[in-house]
Short mmCIF file of C-alpha atoms in Angstrom, two decimals:
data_model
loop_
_atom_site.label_atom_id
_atom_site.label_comp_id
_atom_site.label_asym_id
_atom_site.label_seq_id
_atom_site.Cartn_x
_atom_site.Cartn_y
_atom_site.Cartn_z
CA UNK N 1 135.69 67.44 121.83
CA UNK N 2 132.59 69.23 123.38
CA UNK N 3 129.41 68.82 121.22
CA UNK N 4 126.80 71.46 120.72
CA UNK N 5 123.52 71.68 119.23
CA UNK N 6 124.27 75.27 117.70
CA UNK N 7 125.39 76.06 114.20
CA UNK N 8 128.97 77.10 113.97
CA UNK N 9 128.60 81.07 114.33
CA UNK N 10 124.92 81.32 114.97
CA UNK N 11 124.02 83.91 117.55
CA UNK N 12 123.25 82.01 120.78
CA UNK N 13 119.97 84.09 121.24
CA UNK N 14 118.85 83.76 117.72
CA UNK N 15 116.40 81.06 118.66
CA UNK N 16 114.93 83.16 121.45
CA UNK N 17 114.32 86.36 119.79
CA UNK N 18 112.52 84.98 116.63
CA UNK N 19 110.04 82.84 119.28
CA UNK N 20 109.47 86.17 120.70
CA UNK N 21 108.91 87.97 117.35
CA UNK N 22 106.64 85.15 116.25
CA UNK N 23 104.82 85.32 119.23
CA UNK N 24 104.08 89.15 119.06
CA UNK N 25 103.22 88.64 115.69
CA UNK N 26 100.26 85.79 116.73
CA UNK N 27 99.12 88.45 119.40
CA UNK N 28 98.84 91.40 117.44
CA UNK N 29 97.26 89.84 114.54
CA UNK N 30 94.81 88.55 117.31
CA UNK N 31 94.30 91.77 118.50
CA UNK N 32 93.32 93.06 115.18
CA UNK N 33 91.38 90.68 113.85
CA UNK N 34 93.70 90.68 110.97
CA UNK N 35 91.95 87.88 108.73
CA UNK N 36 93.94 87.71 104.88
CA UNK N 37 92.10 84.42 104.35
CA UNK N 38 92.25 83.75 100.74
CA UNK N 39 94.12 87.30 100.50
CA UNK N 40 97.10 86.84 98.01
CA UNK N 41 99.94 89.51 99.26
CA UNK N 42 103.29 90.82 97.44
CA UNK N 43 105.94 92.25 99.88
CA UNK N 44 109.54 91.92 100.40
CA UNK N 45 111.88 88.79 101.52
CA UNK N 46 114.40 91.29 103.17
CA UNK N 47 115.62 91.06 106.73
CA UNK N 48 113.97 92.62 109.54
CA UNK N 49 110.35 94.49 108.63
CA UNK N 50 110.01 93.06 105.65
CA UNK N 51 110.20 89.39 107.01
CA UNK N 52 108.15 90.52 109.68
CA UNK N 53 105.28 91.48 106.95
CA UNK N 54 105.63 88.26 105.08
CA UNK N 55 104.57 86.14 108.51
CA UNK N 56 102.21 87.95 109.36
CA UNK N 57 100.41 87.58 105.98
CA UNK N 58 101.36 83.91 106.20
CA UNK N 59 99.87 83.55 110.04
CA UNK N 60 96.58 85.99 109.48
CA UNK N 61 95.72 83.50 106.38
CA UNK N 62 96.62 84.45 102.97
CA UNK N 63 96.40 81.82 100.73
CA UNK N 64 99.82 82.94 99.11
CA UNK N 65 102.57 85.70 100.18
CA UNK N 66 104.87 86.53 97.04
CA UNK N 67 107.98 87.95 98.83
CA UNK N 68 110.48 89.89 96.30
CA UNK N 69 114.42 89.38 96.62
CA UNK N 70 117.58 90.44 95.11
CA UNK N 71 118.65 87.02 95.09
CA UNK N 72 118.37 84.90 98.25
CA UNK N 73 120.33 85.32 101.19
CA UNK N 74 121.70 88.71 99.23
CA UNK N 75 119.06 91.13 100.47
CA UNK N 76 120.89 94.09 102.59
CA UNK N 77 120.49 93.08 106.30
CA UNK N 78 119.76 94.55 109.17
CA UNK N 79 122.06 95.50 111.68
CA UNK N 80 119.95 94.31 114.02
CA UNK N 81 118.83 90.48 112.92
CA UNK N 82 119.57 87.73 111.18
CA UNK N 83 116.42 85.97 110.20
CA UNK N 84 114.93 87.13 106.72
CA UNK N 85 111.08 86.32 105.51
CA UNK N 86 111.98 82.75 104.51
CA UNK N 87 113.93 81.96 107.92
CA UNK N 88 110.88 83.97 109.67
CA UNK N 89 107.80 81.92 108.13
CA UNK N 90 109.69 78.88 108.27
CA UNK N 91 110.12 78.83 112.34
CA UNK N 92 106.54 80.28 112.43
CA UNK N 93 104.94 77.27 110.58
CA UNK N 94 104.16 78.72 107.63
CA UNK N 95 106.61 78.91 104.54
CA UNK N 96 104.85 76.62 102.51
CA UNK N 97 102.30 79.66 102.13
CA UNK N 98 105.51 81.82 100.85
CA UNK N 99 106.80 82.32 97.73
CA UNK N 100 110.18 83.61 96.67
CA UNK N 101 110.53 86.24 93.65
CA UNK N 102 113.38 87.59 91.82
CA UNK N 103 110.78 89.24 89.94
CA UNK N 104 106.59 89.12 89.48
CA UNK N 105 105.65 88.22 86.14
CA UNK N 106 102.45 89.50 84.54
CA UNK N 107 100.22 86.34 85.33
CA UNK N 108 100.96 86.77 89.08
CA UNK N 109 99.51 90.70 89.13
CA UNK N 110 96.54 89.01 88.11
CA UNK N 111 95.58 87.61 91.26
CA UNK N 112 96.88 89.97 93.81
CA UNK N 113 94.50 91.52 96.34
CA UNK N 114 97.27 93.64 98.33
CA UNK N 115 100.61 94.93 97.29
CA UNK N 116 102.82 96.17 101.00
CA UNK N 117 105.00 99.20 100.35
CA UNK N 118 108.10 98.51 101.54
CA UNK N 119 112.03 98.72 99.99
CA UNK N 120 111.82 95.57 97.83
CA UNK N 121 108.36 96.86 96.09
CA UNK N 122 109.16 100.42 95.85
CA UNK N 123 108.50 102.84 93.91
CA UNK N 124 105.16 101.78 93.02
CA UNK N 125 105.28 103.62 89.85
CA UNK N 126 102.19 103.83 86.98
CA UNK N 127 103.69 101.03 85.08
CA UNK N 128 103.39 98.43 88.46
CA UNK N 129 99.61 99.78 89.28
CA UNK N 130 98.29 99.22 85.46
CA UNK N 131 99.36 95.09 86.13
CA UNK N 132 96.73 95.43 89.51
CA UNK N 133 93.25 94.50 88.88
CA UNK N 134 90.19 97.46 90.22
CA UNK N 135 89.86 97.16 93.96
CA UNK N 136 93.25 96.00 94.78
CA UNK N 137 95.05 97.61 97.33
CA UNK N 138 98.19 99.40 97.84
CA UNK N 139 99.08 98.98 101.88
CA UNK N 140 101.38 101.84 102.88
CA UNK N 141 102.60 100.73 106.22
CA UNK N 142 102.96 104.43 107.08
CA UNK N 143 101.01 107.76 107.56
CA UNK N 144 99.74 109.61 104.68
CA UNK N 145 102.69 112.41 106.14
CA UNK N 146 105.37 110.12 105.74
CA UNK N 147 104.92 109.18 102.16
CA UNK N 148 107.51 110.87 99.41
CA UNK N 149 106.11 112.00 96.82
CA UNK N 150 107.72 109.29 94.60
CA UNK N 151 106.77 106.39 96.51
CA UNK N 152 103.29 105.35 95.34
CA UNK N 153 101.92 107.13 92.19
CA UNK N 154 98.39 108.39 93.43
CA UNK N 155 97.03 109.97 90.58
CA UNK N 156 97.47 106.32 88.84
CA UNK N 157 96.02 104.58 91.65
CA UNK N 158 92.88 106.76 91.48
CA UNK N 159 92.68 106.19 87.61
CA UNK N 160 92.79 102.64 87.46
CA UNK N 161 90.54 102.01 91.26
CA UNK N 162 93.13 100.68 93.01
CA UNK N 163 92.77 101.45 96.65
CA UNK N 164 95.75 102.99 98.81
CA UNK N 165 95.24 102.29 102.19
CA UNK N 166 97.26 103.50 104.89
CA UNK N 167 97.33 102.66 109.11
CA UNK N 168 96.34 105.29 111.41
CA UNK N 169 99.27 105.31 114.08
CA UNK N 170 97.24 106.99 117.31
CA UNK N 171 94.67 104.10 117.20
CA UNK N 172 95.10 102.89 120.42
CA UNK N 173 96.08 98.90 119.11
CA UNK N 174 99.04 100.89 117.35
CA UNK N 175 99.91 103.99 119.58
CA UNK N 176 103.30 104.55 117.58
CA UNK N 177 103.44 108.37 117.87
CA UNK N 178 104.64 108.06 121.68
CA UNK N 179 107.50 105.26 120.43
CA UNK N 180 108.50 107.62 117.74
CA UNK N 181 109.18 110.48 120.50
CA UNK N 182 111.53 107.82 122.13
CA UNK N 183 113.11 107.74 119.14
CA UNK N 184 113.74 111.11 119.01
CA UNK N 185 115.23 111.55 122.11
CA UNK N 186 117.21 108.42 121.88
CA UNK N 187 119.01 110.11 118.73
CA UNK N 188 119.45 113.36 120.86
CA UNK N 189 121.24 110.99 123.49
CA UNK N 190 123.53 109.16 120.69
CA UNK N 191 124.41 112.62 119.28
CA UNK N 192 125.63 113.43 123.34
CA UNK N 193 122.74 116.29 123.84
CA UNK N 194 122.15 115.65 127.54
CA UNK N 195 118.37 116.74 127.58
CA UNK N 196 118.06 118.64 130.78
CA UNK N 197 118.10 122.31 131.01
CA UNK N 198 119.03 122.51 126.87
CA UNK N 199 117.57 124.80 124.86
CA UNK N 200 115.71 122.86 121.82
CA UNK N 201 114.00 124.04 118.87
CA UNK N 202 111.98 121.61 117.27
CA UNK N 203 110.91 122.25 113.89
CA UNK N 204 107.70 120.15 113.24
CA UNK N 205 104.74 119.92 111.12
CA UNK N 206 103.73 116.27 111.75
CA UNK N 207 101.46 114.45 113.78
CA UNK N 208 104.26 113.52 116.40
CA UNK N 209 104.94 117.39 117.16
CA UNK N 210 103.34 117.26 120.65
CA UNK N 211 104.70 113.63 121.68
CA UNK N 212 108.19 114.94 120.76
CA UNK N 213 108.16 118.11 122.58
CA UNK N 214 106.37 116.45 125.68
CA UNK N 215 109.05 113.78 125.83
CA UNK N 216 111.87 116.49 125.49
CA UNK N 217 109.92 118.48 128.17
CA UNK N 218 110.16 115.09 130.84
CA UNK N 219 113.96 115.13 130.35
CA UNK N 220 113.86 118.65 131.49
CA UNK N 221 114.50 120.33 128.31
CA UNK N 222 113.62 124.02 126.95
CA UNK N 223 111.47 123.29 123.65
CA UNK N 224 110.31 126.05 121.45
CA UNK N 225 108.11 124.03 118.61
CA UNK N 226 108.76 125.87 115.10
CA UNK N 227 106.82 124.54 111.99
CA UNK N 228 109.46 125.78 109.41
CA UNK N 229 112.81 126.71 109.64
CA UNK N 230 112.06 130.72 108.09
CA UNK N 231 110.09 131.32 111.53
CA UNK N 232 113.05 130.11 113.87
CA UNK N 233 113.39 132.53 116.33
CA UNK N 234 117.37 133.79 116.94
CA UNK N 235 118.32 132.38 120.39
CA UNK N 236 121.17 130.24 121.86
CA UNK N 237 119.85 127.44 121.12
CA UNK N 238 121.55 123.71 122.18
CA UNK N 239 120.46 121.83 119.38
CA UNK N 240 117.81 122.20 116.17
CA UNK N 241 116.29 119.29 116.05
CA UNK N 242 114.43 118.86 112.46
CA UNK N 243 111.30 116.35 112.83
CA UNK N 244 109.60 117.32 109.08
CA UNK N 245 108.04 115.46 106.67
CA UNK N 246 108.89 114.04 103.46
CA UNK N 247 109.01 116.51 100.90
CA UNK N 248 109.60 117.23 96.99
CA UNK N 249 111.04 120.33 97.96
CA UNK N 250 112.14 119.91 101.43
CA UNK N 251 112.74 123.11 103.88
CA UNK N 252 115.55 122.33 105.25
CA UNK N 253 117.34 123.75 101.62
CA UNK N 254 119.78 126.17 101.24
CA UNK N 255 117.15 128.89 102.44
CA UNK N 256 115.96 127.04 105.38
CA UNK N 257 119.64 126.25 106.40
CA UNK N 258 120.98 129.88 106.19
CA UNK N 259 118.02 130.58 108.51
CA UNK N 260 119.23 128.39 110.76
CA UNK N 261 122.63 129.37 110.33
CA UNK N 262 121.28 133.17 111.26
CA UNK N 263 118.65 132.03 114.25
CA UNK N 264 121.33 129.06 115.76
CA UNK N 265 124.57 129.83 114.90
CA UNK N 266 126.91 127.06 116.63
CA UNK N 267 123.97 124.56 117.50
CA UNK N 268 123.78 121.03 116.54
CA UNK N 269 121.14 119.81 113.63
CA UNK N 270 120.07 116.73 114.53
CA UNK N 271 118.08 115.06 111.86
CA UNK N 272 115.27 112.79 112.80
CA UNK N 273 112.98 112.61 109.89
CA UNK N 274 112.51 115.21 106.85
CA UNK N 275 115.31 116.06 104.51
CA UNK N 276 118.58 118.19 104.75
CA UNK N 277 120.53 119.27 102.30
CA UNK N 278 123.87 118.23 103.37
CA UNK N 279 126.06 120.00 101.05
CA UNK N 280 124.29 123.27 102.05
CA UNK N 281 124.95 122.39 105.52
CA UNK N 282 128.55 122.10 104.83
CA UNK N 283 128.82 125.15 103.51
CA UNK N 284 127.36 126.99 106.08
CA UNK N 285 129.24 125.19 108.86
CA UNK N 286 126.21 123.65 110.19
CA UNK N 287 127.19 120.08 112.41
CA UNK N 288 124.30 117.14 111.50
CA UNK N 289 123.60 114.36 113.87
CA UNK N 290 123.19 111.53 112.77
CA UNK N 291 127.24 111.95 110.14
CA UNK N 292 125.55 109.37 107.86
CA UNK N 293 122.60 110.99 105.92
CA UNK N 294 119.10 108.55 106.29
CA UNK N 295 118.22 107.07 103.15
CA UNK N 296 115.28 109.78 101.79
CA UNK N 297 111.89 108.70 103.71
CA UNK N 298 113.95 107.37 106.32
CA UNK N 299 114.54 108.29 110.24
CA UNK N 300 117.87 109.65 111.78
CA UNK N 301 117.56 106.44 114.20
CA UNK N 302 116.51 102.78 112.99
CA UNK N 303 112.99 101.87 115.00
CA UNK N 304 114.76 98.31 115.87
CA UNK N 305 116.75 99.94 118.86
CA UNK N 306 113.10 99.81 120.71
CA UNK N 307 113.06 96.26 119.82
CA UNK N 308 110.22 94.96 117.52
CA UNK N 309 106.81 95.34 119.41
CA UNK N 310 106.29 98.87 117.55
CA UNK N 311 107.26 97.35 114.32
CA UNK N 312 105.30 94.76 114.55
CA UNK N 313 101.95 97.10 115.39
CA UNK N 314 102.74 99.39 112.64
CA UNK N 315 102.98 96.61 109.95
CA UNK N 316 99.91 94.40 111.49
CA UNK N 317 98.19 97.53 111.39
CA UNK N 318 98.79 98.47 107.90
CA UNK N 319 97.54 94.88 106.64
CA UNK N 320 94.59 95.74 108.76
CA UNK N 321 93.93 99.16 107.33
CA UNK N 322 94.26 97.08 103.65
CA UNK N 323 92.25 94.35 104.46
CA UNK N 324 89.49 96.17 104.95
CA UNK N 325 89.98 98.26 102.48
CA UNK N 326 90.10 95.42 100.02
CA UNK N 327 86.64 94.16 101.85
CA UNK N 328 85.21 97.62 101.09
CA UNK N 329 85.04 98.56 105.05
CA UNK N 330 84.15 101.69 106.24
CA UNK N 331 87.51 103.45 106.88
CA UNK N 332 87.41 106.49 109.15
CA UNK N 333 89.80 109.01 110.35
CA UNK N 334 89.17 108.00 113.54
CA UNK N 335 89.83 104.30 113.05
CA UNK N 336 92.47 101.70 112.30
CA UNK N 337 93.22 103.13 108.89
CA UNK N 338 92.23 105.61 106.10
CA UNK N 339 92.01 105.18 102.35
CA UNK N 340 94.53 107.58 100.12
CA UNK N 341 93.73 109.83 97.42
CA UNK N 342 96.11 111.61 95.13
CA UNK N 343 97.14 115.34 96.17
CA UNK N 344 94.28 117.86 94.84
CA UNK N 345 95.58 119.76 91.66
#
């Protein structure tokens, strides 16, 4: 009988990758500056981003990281790891400064400095921000533009001074809006849109508008850049590719979808980020890349495919933006983060 130091099943390269993870974790906190000492932090104990956000609280300080769960080992995982926030702090060192919840209960809100958007936390509705003391912060972990309007209630925030802090994705320690263009194309590949000499229109209104249509434009494709689906100019177009933001009502309804249906009859809709109404689609005849809708806020194309080095600046960088929001830093546009204020009325 051969012996072997691995667990029955366990992926050969599990060891490797989380070493690695850890490891990017240490240098982007480094990079940062990110210092939670003392910090107490509530995120999720899920698999993948979520675990990744639990470390790095743990490694930049805090003196304790509650970290919500289903029920443990029952979280949905990730297609693309094994290792949830407990298996994560525990190879990094640090689990003793984690804390598995089912649920908070009201004494805990009491001492919490920063609460991380993410699945297991969300929504973070009026009755959650009333248990957070003035000055706490809500950490978005995304753009201002990416938020749905149900995620985080603002207008409560504001009322009861509890900070919403957000990271700014062009500062150069994050640089995510050129990864995100990757992404893009990537999905174009997996929906078998060869690139070169195809006619794209790209309907945009975000920030990544001009990383999108410059990475299209290396691959050799045609892009005309549309910023709603009414002013789509009729043309043979190759594919529609929809890169909006979140939205209450979202464009790409049964108005926006005839338009397309009128402009780009027999092209492909490829969905990257922004909603679709599916059943609309349907009946128009429209074909939607990726089959399987995104869960609402989410992209066409998991982030994991690029492997975990833009994850991991993304999240850093939105404990960053919230730790100095909950120091009472100066946040600029211009910087590593902004604060958030509810919509104007």
């Amino acid at each position: 009988m051969n012996s072997t130091s691995q667990s029955e099943g366990e992926d050969p390269g599990h060891g490797t990758e989380v070493a690695s993870v850890i490891d990017a974790i240490r240098e982007c906190i480094g990079t940062l500056q990110l210092d939670l000492d003392g910090q107490v932090v509530v995120t999720g104990a899920g698999f993948g981003s979520e675990a990744i956000t639990a470390t790095a609280a743990a490694l930049a300080g805090a003196r304790r990281v509650f970290a919500l769960t289903a029920e443990r080992k029952k979280h949905a995982r990730s297609p693309a790891t094994s290792w949830d926030a407990l298996d994560l702090a525990t190879d990094a060192g640090h689990s003793a400064r984690l804390e598995i919840l089912r649920r908070m209960h009201p004494h805990h809100w009491n001492d919490v400095d920063i609460l991380v958007s993410c699945p297991r936390t969300l929504p973070i509705s009026r009755s959650t921000v009333e248990y957070l003391r003035p000055n706490s912060v809500v950490a978005l972990m995304a753009e201002p533009w990416e938020l749905s309007p149900e995620m985080v209630d603002l207008n409560a925030c504001s009322e009861m001074q509890v900070k919403v802090a957000a990271p700014n994705l062009e500062h150069p320690s994050i640089n995510l809006h050129p990864d995100l263009a990757r992404l893009c194309c990537r999905l174009l590949h997996d929906a078998g849109i060869n690139a070169r000499d195809t006619r794209i229109a790209l309907l945009c209104d975000t920030p990544c508008r001009r990383y999108i249509e410059d990475a299209l434009i290396e691959q050799g494709a045609r892009v005309t850049v549309f910023a709603h689906p009414q002013m789509l100019l009729p043309e043979m177009w190759d594919a529609v590719v929809v890169a909006l933001r979140p939205a209450e009502k979202p464009s790409m309804d049964i108005n926006g979808l005839a338009r397309v249906f009128e402009a780009a009859h027999g092209s492909l809709l490829i969905q990257f980020s922004g909603e679709i109404d599916r059943l609309a689609a349907r009946y128009f005849g429209l074909r939607v890349w990726p089959p399987r809708k995104p869960a609402r806020g989410q992209l066409g194309v998991s982030s994991e495919i690029l492997g975990w080095h833009p994850t991991i600046r993304r999240l850093v960088g939105g404990l960053k933006a919230a730790e100095m929001a909950r120091r009472g830093a100066d946040l600029r546009r211009d910087g590593i983060g902004s604060i958030v204020g509810p919509p104007p009325n």
